[in-house]
PDB file of C-alpha atoms and ligand atoms in Angstrom:
ATOM      1  CA  MET A   5      -4.582   2.888 -20.708  1.00 63.00           C
ATOM      2  CA  SER A   6      -4.138   5.023 -17.605  1.00 88.00           C
ATOM      3  CA  VAL A   7      -4.625   3.866 -14.027  1.00 97.00           C
ATOM      4  CA  PRO A   8      -7.981   4.909 -12.476  1.00 98.00           C
ATOM      5  CA  MET A   9      -7.978   7.221  -9.463  1.00 98.00           C
ATOM      6  CA  ILE A  10      -9.731   6.403  -6.182  1.00 98.00           C
ATOM      7  CA  THR A  11     -11.055   9.325  -4.135  1.00 98.00           C
ATOM      8  CA  LEU A  12     -10.212   8.985  -0.435  1.00 98.00           C
ATOM      9  CA  ASN A  13     -12.502  10.189   2.385  1.00 98.00           C
ATOM     10  CA  ASP A  14     -10.667  13.544   2.585  1.00 98.00           C
ATOM     11  CA  GLY A  15     -11.024  14.184  -1.167  1.00 98.00           C
ATOM     12  CA  THR A  16      -7.429  13.209  -2.048  1.00 98.00           C
ATOM     13  CA  LYS A  17      -7.144  11.144  -5.244  1.00 98.00           C
ATOM     14  CA  ILE A  18      -4.800   8.121  -5.327  1.00 98.00           C
ATOM     15  CA  PRO A  19      -3.919   5.987  -8.390  1.00 98.00           C
ATOM     16  CA  GLN A  20      -5.478   2.563  -7.847  1.00 98.00           C
ATOM     17  CA  LEU A  21      -2.226   0.756  -8.697  1.00 98.00           C
ATOM     18  CA  GLY A  22       1.280   1.677  -7.589  1.00 98.00           C
ATOM     19  CA  LEU A  23       4.762   0.203  -7.267  1.00 98.00           C
ATOM     20  CA  GLY A  24       5.815  -1.301  -3.919  1.00 98.00           C
ATOM     21  CA  VAL A  25       9.550  -0.973  -3.243  1.00 98.00           C
ATOM     22  CA  TRP A  26      10.125  -3.181  -0.174  1.00 98.00           C
ATOM     23  CA  LYS A  27      13.497  -4.972  -0.455  1.00 96.00           C
ATOM     24  CA  MET A  28      14.568  -2.775  -3.364  1.00 96.00           C
ATOM     25  CA  PRO A  29      18.252  -1.988  -2.689  1.00 96.00           C
ATOM     26  CA  GLU A  30      18.850   1.758  -2.299  1.00 95.00           C
ATOM     27  CA  GLU A  31      21.453   1.892  -5.091  1.00 96.00           C
ATOM     28  CA  GLU A  32      19.104   0.265  -7.628  1.00 97.00           C
ATOM     29  CA  THR A  33      16.055   2.268  -6.589  1.00 98.00           C
ATOM     30  CA  PRO A  34      16.500   5.471  -8.666  1.00 98.00           C
ATOM     31  CA  GLY A  35      16.830   3.503 -11.930  1.00 98.00           C
ATOM     32  CA  LEU A  36      13.864   1.267 -11.087  1.00 98.00           C
ATOM     33  CA  ILE A  37      11.701   4.264 -10.147  1.00 98.00           C
ATOM     34  CA  MET A  38      12.556   5.896 -13.487  1.00 97.00           C
ATOM     35  CA  SER A  39      11.685   2.674 -15.301  1.00 96.00           C
ATOM     36  CA  ALA A  40       8.350   2.471 -13.455  1.00 98.00           C
ATOM     37  CA  LEU A  41       7.524   6.095 -14.309  1.00 97.00           C
ATOM     38  CA  ASN A  42       8.386   5.391 -17.967  1.00 95.00           C
ATOM     39  CA  ASN A  43       5.955   2.468 -17.870  1.00 95.00           C
ATOM     40  CA  GLY A  44       3.110   4.669 -16.639  1.00 96.00           C
ATOM     41  CA  TYR A  45       3.337   4.240 -12.864  1.00 98.00           C
ATOM     42  CA  ARG A  46       2.426   7.402 -10.950  1.00 98.00           C
ATOM     43  CA  HIS A  47       2.225   5.947  -7.427  1.00 98.00           C
ATOM     44  CA  ILE A  48       5.153   4.691  -5.320  1.00 98.00           C
ATOM     45  CA  ASP A  49       4.884   2.941  -1.939  1.00 98.00           C
ATOM     46  CA  THR A  50       7.981   3.125   0.276  1.00 98.00           C
ATOM     47  CA  ALA A  51       8.616   3.247   4.044  1.00 98.00           C
ATOM     48  CA  ALA A  52      11.304   4.498   6.410  1.00 98.00           C
ATOM     49  CA  ALA A  53      11.970   0.845   7.261  1.00 98.00           C
ATOM     50  CA  TYR A  54      12.732  -0.063   3.618  1.00 98.00           C
ATOM     51  CA  GLY A  55      15.931   2.029   3.686  1.00 98.00           C
ATOM     52  CA  ASN A  56      15.373   3.385   0.170  1.00 98.00           C
ATOM     53  CA  GLU A  57      13.495   6.690   0.629  1.00 98.00           C
ATOM     54  CA  ALA A  58      16.501   8.649  -0.692  1.00 98.00           C
ATOM     55  CA  GLY A  59      16.628   6.404  -3.774  1.00 98.00           C
ATOM     56  CA  VAL A  60      12.912   6.974  -4.393  1.00 98.00           C
ATOM     57  CA  GLY A  61      13.418  10.736  -4.126  1.00 98.00           C
ATOM     58  CA  ARG A  62      16.395  10.657  -6.491  1.00 98.00           C
ATOM     59  CA  GLY A  63      14.541   8.566  -9.050  1.00 98.00           C
ATOM     60  CA  ILE A  64      11.600  10.988  -9.046  1.00 97.00           C
ATOM     61  CA  LEU A  65      13.854  14.007  -9.403  1.00 96.00           C
ATOM     62  CA  GLU A  66      15.961  12.478 -12.190  1.00 96.00           C
ATOM     63  CA  SER A  67      12.905  11.247 -14.124  1.00 96.00           C
ATOM     64  CA  GLY A  68      11.829  14.792 -14.912  1.00 94.00           C
ATOM     65  CA  VAL A  69       8.187  13.808 -14.332  1.00 97.00           C
ATOM     66  CA  PRO A  70       6.495  16.773 -12.590  1.00 97.00           C
ATOM     67  CA  ARG A  71       6.223  16.204  -8.842  1.00 97.00           C
ATOM     68  CA  ASP A  72       2.471  16.866  -8.803  1.00 96.00           C
ATOM     69  CA  GLU A  73       1.873  13.971 -11.218  1.00 97.00           C
ATOM     70  CA  ILE A  74       3.310  11.406  -8.774  1.00 98.00           C
ATOM     71  CA  PHE A  75       1.647  10.035  -5.632  1.00 98.00           C
ATOM     72  CA  ILE A  76       4.192   9.111  -2.949  1.00 98.00           C
ATOM     73  CA  THR A  77       3.516   7.127   0.206  1.00 99.00           C
ATOM     74  CA  THR A  78       5.927   6.541   3.054  1.00 98.00           C
ATOM     75  CA  LYS A  79       5.435   5.018   6.492  1.00 98.00           C
ATOM     76  CA  LEU A  80       6.476   5.736  10.051  1.00 98.00           C
ATOM     77  CA  TRP A  81       8.412   2.817  11.570  1.00 98.00           C
ATOM     78  CA  ASN A  82       7.422   1.272  14.892  1.00 97.00           C
ATOM     79  CA  ASP A  83      10.320   2.584  16.975  1.00 97.00           C
ATOM     80  CA  ARG A  84       9.421   6.206  16.101  1.00 98.00           C
ATOM     81  CA  GLN A  85       5.841   6.164  17.432  1.00 98.00           C
ATOM     82  CA  GLY A  86       4.761   8.826  19.945  1.00 98.00           C
ATOM     83  CA  TYR A  87       3.830  12.485  19.287  1.00 98.00           C
ATOM     84  CA  ASP A  88       7.229  14.255  19.310  1.00 98.00           C
ATOM     85  CA  GLU A  89       9.159  11.332  17.871  1.00 98.00           C
ATOM     86  CA  THR A  90       6.710  11.121  14.962  1.00 98.00           C
ATOM     87  CA  LEU A  91       7.283  14.776  14.069  1.00 98.00           C
ATOM     88  CA  ARG A  92      11.060  14.171  14.039  1.00 98.00           C
ATOM     89  CA  ALA A  93      10.771  10.941  12.022  1.00 98.00           C
ATOM     90  CA  PHE A  94       8.552  12.685   9.465  1.00 98.00           C
ATOM     91  CA  ASP A  95      11.162  15.418   8.940  1.00 98.00           C
ATOM     92  CA  GLU A  96      13.850  12.757   8.477  1.00 98.00           C
ATOM     93  CA  SER A  97      11.781  10.901   5.862  1.00 98.00           C
ATOM     94  CA  MET A  98      11.029  14.136   4.004  1.00 98.00           C
ATOM     95  CA  GLY A  99      14.729  15.052   4.042  1.00 98.00           C
ATOM     96  CA  LYS A 100      15.593  11.675   2.482  1.00 98.00           C
ATOM     97  CA  LEU A 101      12.786  11.872  -0.073  1.00 98.00           C
ATOM     98  CA  GLY A 102      13.712  15.491  -0.862  1.00 98.00           C
ATOM     99  CA  LEU A 103      10.051  16.519  -0.841  1.00 97.00           C
ATOM    100  CA  GLU A 104       8.161  19.547   0.450  1.00 96.00           C
ATOM    101  CA  THR A 105       4.814  17.779   0.678  1.00 98.00           C
ATOM    102  CA  LEU A 106       3.992  14.093   1.061  1.00 98.00           C
ATOM    103  CA  ASP A 107       0.913  12.549  -0.556  1.00 98.00           C
ATOM    104  CA  LEU A 108       0.242   9.823   2.035  1.00 99.00           C
ATOM    105  CA  TYR A 109       1.825   9.004   5.406  1.00 99.00           C
ATOM    106  CA  LEU A 110       0.974   5.716   7.148  1.00 99.00           C
ATOM    107  CA  ILE A 111       1.545   4.372  10.653  1.00 98.00           C
ATOM    108  CA  HIS A 112       3.304   1.145   9.589  1.00 98.00           C
ATOM    109  CA  TRP A 113       1.983  -1.112  12.416  1.00 98.00           C
ATOM    110  CA  PRO A 114      -0.316  -0.370  15.380  1.00 98.00           C
ATOM    111  CA  MET A 115       1.953  -2.108  17.936  1.00 97.00           C
ATOM    112  CA  PRO A 116      -0.954  -2.205  20.420  1.00 96.00           C
ATOM    113  CA  ASN A 117       1.205  -3.510  23.266  1.00 94.00           C
ATOM    114  CA  ARG A 118       3.326  -0.344  23.195  1.00 94.00           C
ATOM    115  CA  GLY A 119       0.284   1.958  23.491  1.00 95.00           C
ATOM    116  CA  HIS A 120       1.513   4.876  21.329  1.00 97.00           C
ATOM    117  CA  TYR A 121      -0.605   4.747  18.210  1.00 98.00           C
ATOM    118  CA  VAL A 122      -3.204   7.331  19.302  1.00 98.00           C
ATOM    119  CA  ASP A 123      -0.505   9.929  20.136  1.00 98.00           C
ATOM    120  CA  THR A 124       1.205   9.082  16.860  1.00 98.00           C
ATOM    121  CA  TRP A 125      -2.067   9.689  15.022  1.00 98.00           C
ATOM    122  CA  LYS A 126      -2.436  13.121  16.714  1.00 98.00           C
ATOM    123  CA  ALA A 127       0.947  14.092  15.237  1.00 98.00           C
ATOM    124  CA  PHE A 128      -0.232  12.872  11.802  1.00 98.00           C
ATOM    125  CA  VAL A 129      -3.343  15.081  12.127  1.00 98.00           C
ATOM    126  CA  LYS A 130      -1.187  18.113  13.013  1.00 98.00           C
ATOM    127  CA  LEU A 131       1.099  17.502   9.998  1.00 98.00           C
ATOM    128  CA  GLN A 132      -1.911  17.254   7.717  1.00 98.00           C
ATOM    129  CA  GLN A 133      -3.439  20.438   9.173  1.00 98.00           C
ATOM    130  CA  GLU A 134      -0.130  22.220   8.492  1.00 98.00           C
ATOM    131  CA  GLY A 135      -0.378  21.156   4.843  1.00 98.00           C
ATOM    132  CA  ARG A 136       2.735  18.958   4.938  1.00 98.00           C
ATOM    133  CA  ILE A 137       0.814  15.751   4.111  1.00 98.00           C
ATOM    134  CA  ARG A 138      -2.174  15.478   1.770  1.00 98.00           C
ATOM    135  CA  ALA A 139      -3.677  12.281   3.194  1.00 98.00           C
ATOM    136  CA  ILE A 140      -3.043  10.352   6.414  1.00 98.00           C
ATOM    137  CA  GLY A 141      -3.671   6.679   6.985  1.00 98.00           C
ATOM    138  CA  VAL A 142      -2.549   3.510   8.689  1.00 98.00           C
ATOM    139  CA  SER A 143      -1.305   0.032   7.917  1.00 98.00           C
ATOM    140  CA  ASN A 144      -2.026  -3.285   9.591  1.00 98.00           C
ATOM    141  CA  PHE A 145      -4.693  -1.749  11.855  1.00 98.00           C
ATOM    142  CA  LEU A 146      -7.418  -4.156  13.006  1.00 98.00           C
ATOM    143  CA  PRO A 147     -11.003  -2.807  13.242  1.00 98.00           C
ATOM    144  CA  GLU A 148     -10.594  -2.311  17.022  1.00 98.00           C
ATOM    145  CA  HIS A 149      -7.521  -0.089  16.444  1.00 98.00           C
ATOM    146  CA  LEU A 150      -9.351   1.944  13.781  1.00 98.00           C
ATOM    147  CA  GLU A 151     -12.338   2.459  16.054  1.00 98.00           C
ATOM    148  CA  ARG A 152     -10.115   3.626  18.929  1.00 98.00           C
ATOM    149  CA  LEU A 153      -8.357   6.193  16.695  1.00 97.00           C
ATOM    150  CA  ILE A 154     -11.690   7.559  15.517  1.00 98.00           C
ATOM    151  CA  ASP A 155     -13.226   7.604  19.015  1.00 98.00           C
ATOM    152  CA  GLU A 156     -10.261   9.407  20.582  1.00 97.00           C
ATOM    153  CA  THR A 157      -9.442  11.925  17.845  1.00 97.00           C
ATOM    154  CA  GLY A 158     -12.550  12.268  15.661  1.00 98.00           C
ATOM    155  CA  ILE A 159     -10.340  11.810  12.577  1.00 98.00           C
ATOM    156  CA  THR A 160     -10.861   8.733  10.380  1.00 98.00           C
ATOM    157  CA  PRO A 161      -7.824   7.349   8.510  1.00 98.00           C
ATOM    158  CA  ALA A 162      -8.137   7.763   4.730  1.00 98.00           C
ATOM    159  CA  LEU A 163      -6.769   4.304   4.039  1.00 98.00           C
ATOM    160  CA  ASN A 164      -5.582   1.097   5.710  1.00 98.00           C
ATOM    161  CA  GLN A 165      -2.836  -0.893   3.960  1.00 98.00           C
ATOM    162  CA  VAL A 166      -3.224  -4.565   4.893  1.00 98.00           C
ATOM    163  CA  GLU A 167      -1.993  -7.966   3.740  1.00 98.00           C
ATOM    164  CA  LEU A 168      -4.400  -9.092   1.005  1.00 98.00           C
ATOM    165  CA  HIS A 169      -3.983 -11.747  -1.689  1.00 98.00           C
ATOM    166  CA  PRO A 170      -6.038 -14.717  -2.964  1.00 98.00           C
ATOM    167  CA  ARG A 171      -5.234 -16.957   0.037  1.00 97.00           C
ATOM    168  CA  PHE A 172      -5.820 -14.132   2.541  1.00 98.00           C
ATOM    169  CA  GLN A 173      -8.768 -12.066   1.364  1.00 98.00           C
ATOM    170  CA  GLN A 174      -9.628 -10.093   4.512  1.00 98.00           C
ATOM    171  CA  SER A 175     -13.377  -9.970   3.902  1.00 97.00           C
ATOM    172  CA  ALA A 176     -14.249  -8.956   7.510  1.00 98.00           C
ATOM    173  CA  GLN A 177     -11.547  -6.284   7.486  1.00 98.00           C
ATOM    174  CA  ARG A 178     -12.789  -4.954   4.120  1.00 98.00           C
ATOM    175  CA  ALA A 179     -16.357  -4.819   5.439  1.00 98.00           C
ATOM    176  CA  ALA A 180     -15.155  -2.831   8.478  1.00 98.00           C
ATOM    177  CA  HIS A 181     -13.348  -0.404   6.160  1.00 98.00           C
ATOM    178  CA  ALA A 182     -16.456   0.036   3.996  1.00 98.00           C
ATOM    179  CA  LYS A 183     -18.536   0.833   7.091  1.00 98.00           C
ATOM    180  CA  LEU A 184     -16.020   3.435   8.304  1.00 98.00           C
ATOM    181  CA  GLY A 185     -15.322   4.993   4.876  1.00 98.00           C
ATOM    182  CA  ILE A 186     -11.689   3.817   4.797  1.00 98.00           C
ATOM    183  CA  ALA A 187     -10.052   2.669   1.537  1.00 98.00           C
ATOM    184  CA  THR A 188      -8.373  -0.761   1.473  1.00 99.00           C
ATOM    185  CA  GLU A 189      -4.864  -1.039   0.045  1.00 99.00           C
ATOM    186  CA  CYS A 190      -3.368  -4.501  -0.540  1.00 98.00           C
ATOM    187  CA  TRP A 191       0.166  -5.317   0.584  1.00 98.00           C
ATOM    188  CA  SER A 192       1.919  -8.406  -0.777  1.00 97.00           C
ATOM    189  CA  PRO A 193      -0.888  -8.453  -3.385  1.00 98.00           C
ATOM    190  CA  LEU A 194       0.757 -11.360  -5.228  1.00 97.00           C
ATOM    191  CA  GLY A 195       1.332 -13.256  -1.979  1.00 95.00           C
ATOM    192  CA  GLN A 196       5.047 -12.498  -2.500  1.00 92.00           C
ATOM    193  CA  GLY A 197       4.908 -14.646  -5.628  1.00 88.00           C
ATOM    194  CA  GLU A 198       3.308 -17.608  -3.837  1.00 83.00           C
ATOM    195  CA  ALA A 199      -0.100 -17.166  -5.508  1.00 86.00           C
ATOM    196  CA  LEU A 200       1.291 -17.308  -9.044  1.00 94.00           C
ATOM    197  CA  SER A 201       1.170 -21.091  -9.502  1.00 92.00           C
ATOM    198  CA  ASN A 202      -2.442 -21.599  -8.411  1.00 95.00           C
ATOM    199  CA  PRO A 203      -4.258 -23.802 -11.000  1.00 96.00           C
ATOM    200  CA  VAL A 204      -7.612 -21.952 -10.784  1.00 97.00           C
ATOM    201  CA  LEU A 205      -5.878 -18.634 -11.416  1.00 98.00           C
ATOM    202  CA  THR A 206      -3.802 -20.193 -14.215  1.00 97.00           C
ATOM    203  CA  GLU A 207      -6.976 -21.367 -15.963  1.00 98.00           C
ATOM    204  CA  ILE A 208      -8.685 -17.964 -15.622  1.00 98.00           C
ATOM    205  CA  ALA A 209      -5.530 -16.238 -16.872  1.00 98.00           C
ATOM    206  CA  SER A 210      -5.256 -18.424 -19.976  1.00 98.00           C
ATOM    207  CA  ARG A 211      -8.897 -17.763 -20.838  1.00 98.00           C
ATOM    208  CA  HIS A 212      -8.156 -14.010 -20.912  1.00 98.00           C
ATOM    209  CA  GLY A 213      -4.712 -14.310 -22.516  1.00 98.00           C
ATOM    210  CA  LYS A 214      -3.290 -12.693 -19.371  1.00 98.00           C
ATOM    211  CA  SER A 215      -0.760 -13.754 -16.712  1.00 98.00           C
ATOM    212  CA  VAL A 216      -1.740 -14.976 -13.243  1.00 98.00           C
ATOM    213  CA  ALA A 217      -0.238 -11.808 -11.740  1.00 98.00           C
ATOM    214  CA  GLN A 218      -2.493  -9.708 -13.975  1.00 98.00           C
ATOM    215  CA  VAL A 219      -5.578 -11.713 -12.943  1.00 98.00           C
ATOM    216  CA  ILE A 220      -4.796 -11.268  -9.227  1.00 98.00           C
ATOM    217  CA  LEU A 221      -4.229  -7.517  -9.570  1.00 98.00           C
ATOM    218  CA  ARG A 222      -7.382  -7.168 -11.684  1.00 98.00           C
ATOM    219  CA  TRP A 223      -9.347  -9.069  -8.987  1.00 98.00           C
ATOM    220  CA  GLN A 224      -8.123  -6.579  -6.353  1.00 98.00           C
ATOM    221  CA  VAL A 225      -9.081  -3.625  -8.567  1.00 98.00           C
ATOM    222  CA  GLN A 226     -12.567  -5.098  -9.120  1.00 98.00           C
ATOM    223  CA  LEU A 227     -12.940  -5.499  -5.328  1.00 98.00           C
ATOM    224  CA  GLY A 228     -12.411  -1.723  -5.181  1.00 98.00           C
ATOM    225  CA  CYS A 229      -8.998  -1.999  -3.528  1.00 98.00           C
ATOM    226  CA  ILE A 230      -5.777  -0.114  -4.221  1.00 99.00           C
ATOM    227  CA  THR A 231      -2.853  -2.428  -4.988  1.00 98.00           C
ATOM    228  CA  ILE A 232       0.955  -2.033  -4.906  1.00 98.00           C
ATOM    229  CA  PRO A 233       2.768  -5.015  -6.483  1.00 98.00           C
ATOM    230  CA  LYS A 234       6.539  -5.014  -6.227  1.00 98.00           C
ATOM    231  CA  SER A 235       8.840  -5.891  -9.101  1.00 97.00           C
ATOM    232  CA  SER A 236      12.416  -5.007  -9.983  1.00 96.00           C
ATOM    233  CA  ASN A 237      12.014  -6.503 -13.450  1.00 95.00           C
ATOM    234  CA  HIS A 238      11.117  -4.083 -16.250  1.00 94.00           C
ATOM    235  CA  ASP A 239       8.888  -6.535 -18.163  1.00 97.00           C
ATOM    236  CA  ARG A 240       6.982  -7.546 -15.036  1.00 97.00           C
ATOM    237  CA  MET A 241       6.505  -3.920 -14.022  1.00 97.00           C
ATOM    238  CA  ARG A 242       4.874  -3.283 -17.402  1.00 97.00           C
ATOM    239  CA  GLU A 243       2.832  -6.500 -17.120  1.00 98.00           C
ATOM    240  CA  ASN A 244       1.536  -5.560 -13.654  1.00 98.00           C
ATOM    241  CA  ILE A 245       0.176  -2.196 -14.804  1.00 98.00           C
ATOM    242  CA  THR A 246      -1.478  -3.629 -17.941  1.00 98.00           C
ATOM    243  CA  ILE A 247      -4.672  -4.738 -16.214  1.00 98.00           C
ATOM    244  CA  PHE A 248      -7.154  -2.081 -17.246  1.00 98.00           C
ATOM    245  CA  ASP A 249      -8.032  -3.614 -20.633  1.00 97.00           C
ATOM    246  CA  PHE A 250      -9.952  -6.710 -19.463  1.00 98.00           C
ATOM    247  CA  GLU A 251     -12.588  -7.646 -16.910  1.00 98.00           C
ATOM    248  CA  LEU A 252     -13.204 -10.702 -14.734  1.00 98.00           C
ATOM    249  CA  SER A 253     -16.760 -12.056 -14.808  1.00 98.00           C
ATOM    250  CA  ASP A 254     -18.876 -12.472 -11.675  1.00 98.00           C
ATOM    251  CA  ALA A 255     -18.316 -16.241 -11.958  1.00 98.00           C
ATOM    252  CA  GLU A 256     -14.531 -15.755 -12.094  1.00 98.00           C
ATOM    253  CA  MET A 257     -14.649 -13.376  -9.108  1.00 98.00           C
ATOM    254  CA  ALA A 258     -16.630 -16.075  -7.220  1.00 98.00           C
ATOM    255  CA  ARG A 259     -14.056 -18.770  -8.086  1.00 98.00           C
ATOM    256  CA  ILE A 260     -11.250 -16.557  -6.777  1.00 98.00           C
ATOM    257  CA  LYS A 261     -13.265 -15.877  -3.605  1.00 98.00           C
ATOM    258  CA  ASP A 262     -13.180 -19.632  -2.923  1.00 98.00           C
ATOM    259  CA  LEU A 263      -9.346 -19.579  -2.769  1.00 97.00           C
ATOM    260  CA  ASP A 264      -9.412 -17.825   0.623  1.00 97.00           C
ATOM    261  CA  ALA A 265      -7.705 -20.038   3.233  1.00 96.00           C
ATOM    262  CA  ALA A 266      -7.770 -20.080   7.040  1.00 94.00           C
ATOM    263  CA  ASP A 267      -3.955 -20.391   7.110  1.00 94.00           C
ATOM    264  CA  GLY A 268      -3.329 -17.929   4.254  1.00 96.00           C
ATOM    265  CA  ARG A 269      -1.590 -15.186   6.224  1.00 97.00           C
ATOM    266  CA  ILE A 270       2.090 -14.680   5.271  1.00 96.00           C
ATOM    267  CA  GLY A 271       3.095 -11.738   7.462  1.00 96.00           C
ATOM    268  CA  SER A 272       2.750 -10.965  11.181  1.00 95.00           C
ATOM    269  CA  ASP A 273      -0.545 -10.794  13.028  1.00 94.00           C
ATOM    270  CA  PRO A 274      -1.127  -7.117  13.914  1.00 96.00           C
ATOM    271  CA  ALA A 275      -2.736  -8.096  17.236  1.00 92.00           C
ATOM    272  CA  THR A 276       0.501  -9.582  18.535  1.00 89.00           C
ATOM    273  CA  ALA A 277       3.288  -8.036  16.406  1.00 86.00           C
ATOM    274  CA  ASP A 278       5.725  -6.247  18.717  1.00 76.00           C
TER     275      ASP A 278
HETATM  276  P1  NAD B 319       4.257  -8.933  -3.836  1.00 58.15           P
HETATM  277  O1  NAD B 319       3.076  -9.728  -3.435  1.00 58.15           O
HETATM  278  O2  NAD B 319       4.070  -7.647  -4.547  1.00 58.15           O
HETATM  279  O3  NAD B 319       5.196  -9.905  -4.656  1.00 58.15           O
HETATM  280  C1  NAD B 319       6.406  -9.429  -5.144  1.00 58.15           C
HETATM  281  C2  NAD B 319       7.184 -10.561  -5.781  1.00 58.15           C
HETATM  282  O4  NAD B 319       6.390 -11.214  -6.764  1.00 58.15           O
HETATM  283  C3  NAD B 319       8.379  -9.967  -6.533  1.00 58.15           C
HETATM  284  O5  NAD B 319       9.524  -9.970  -5.719  1.00 58.15           O
HETATM  285  C4  NAD B 319       8.516 -10.892  -7.715  1.00 58.15           C
HETATM  286  O6  NAD B 319       9.355 -11.940  -7.330  1.00 58.15           O
HETATM  287  C5  NAD B 319       7.142 -11.426  -7.931  1.00 58.15           C
HETATM  288  N1  NAD B 319       6.470 -10.777  -9.075  1.00 58.15           N
HETATM  289  C6  NAD B 319       6.048  -9.493  -9.198  1.00 58.15           C
HETATM  290  N2  NAD B 319       5.415  -9.298 -10.362  1.00 58.15           N
HETATM  291  C7  NAD B 319       5.440 -10.481 -11.009  1.00 58.15           C
HETATM  292  C8  NAD B 319       4.940 -10.927 -12.252  1.00 58.15           C
HETATM  293  N3  NAD B 319       4.273 -10.110 -13.074  1.00 58.15           N
HETATM  294  N4  NAD B 319       5.153 -12.214 -12.604  1.00 58.15           N
HETATM  295  C9  NAD B 319       5.809 -13.063 -11.789  1.00 58.15           C
HETATM  296  N5  NAD B 319       6.296 -12.707 -10.578  1.00 58.15           N
HETATM  297  C10 NAD B 319       6.108 -11.429 -10.195  1.00 58.15           C
HETATM  298  O7  NAD B 319       5.151  -8.734  -2.503  1.00 58.15           O
HETATM  299  P2  NAD B 319       5.648  -7.574  -1.562  1.00 58.15           P
HETATM  300  O8  NAD B 319       6.816  -6.872  -2.098  1.00 58.15           O
HETATM  301  O9  NAD B 319       5.759  -8.211  -0.208  1.00 58.15           O
HETATM  302  O10 NAD B 319       4.417  -6.557  -1.474  1.00 58.15           O
HETATM  303  C11 NAD B 319       4.268  -5.437  -2.318  1.00 58.15           C
HETATM  304  C12 NAD B 319       4.484  -4.148  -1.568  1.00 58.15           C
HETATM  305  O11 NAD B 319       3.609  -4.065  -0.438  1.00 58.15           O
HETATM  306  C13 NAD B 319       5.873  -4.007  -0.928  1.00 58.15           C
HETATM  307  O12 NAD B 319       6.887  -3.743  -1.872  1.00 58.15           O
HETATM  308  C14 NAD B 319       5.611  -2.891   0.037  1.00 58.15           C
HETATM  309  O13 NAD B 319       5.592  -1.646  -0.647  1.00 58.15           O
HETATM  310  C15 NAD B 319       4.220  -3.258   0.561  1.00 58.15           C
HETATM  311  N6  NAD B 319       4.260  -4.014   1.830  1.00 58.15           N
HETATM  312  C16 NAD B 319       3.777  -3.399   2.942  1.00 58.15           C
HETATM  313  C17 NAD B 319       3.771  -4.072   4.159  1.00 58.15           C
HETATM  314  C18 NAD B 319       3.214  -3.383   5.358  1.00 58.15           C
HETATM  315  O14 NAD B 319       3.373  -3.894   6.490  1.00 58.15           O
HETATM  316  N7  NAD B 319       2.566  -2.262   5.215  1.00 58.15           N
HETATM  317  C19 NAD B 319       4.275  -5.382   4.259  1.00 58.15           C
HETATM  318  C20 NAD B 319       4.752  -5.989   3.091  1.00 58.15           C
HETATM  319  C21 NAD B 319       4.723  -5.304   1.884  1.00 58.15           C
END
């Protein structure tokens, strides 16, 4: 069963599930990308900061899968923000990926204390207008950062990639995205593995004959989010993409909603990350 596409606010279509490659060593990346493509993945999420863009590019090239069938995201790292620096960093990423056109470019973190994210966004808009990027978006932006970008440039990000898993469900952030027409993409969707032993999820999974990872990813898909689980294990990669053949009931969705926790955040707080 193929992965559904989500249409972003600029008309670009993105597969609702992709492979995250954070912490994937560069030398193992080409083989793992080829394995993912063989298992039906058509969406890869990397970043300049992950140090494996060249491996992603090599894997895509060596797979023989046509370039236009694969959706590739990379991200601008914090120390490259600013208009001119962004243009240079983009060229470096594209050189490593070996691509002519990028599907999605994200500002990795807003870094509000440094004050460069609006200028960075203006460079993203220019690159999109030149046809070098299909869709432009952000990551870890709070509603106040999104509103400032829109107010100062008139251009709304297509997507915001944020931490989102059963113990950190981001309902206020998702509501802000819905109001602004921004798609929500979940990072660390499995809570970096932490969520996999939860008893409520285990019970729901056994009822469907599915794994806990599959239930979590299915929950994110039913919320309307895009999700990018990471795995370097061939069986788990296949497992994580096999979530389009079952459905969680409203009652099961409600039980998962109750797992949200005030202290559920794993990563940094975007308001103070610097
Ligand atoms: P994740 O929540 O995807 O968990 C990954 C870990 O869960 C794996 O290392 C593996 O140990 C385990 N796992 C995966 N599939 C499994 C399965 N089926 N069964 C059992 N265990 C399984 O964690 P992540 O890598 O932090 O997040 C996913 C992706 O999100 C990253 O690779 C990256 O692309 C992106 N990300 C973005 C940001 C950001 O700031 N934008 C931050 C973190 C991660």
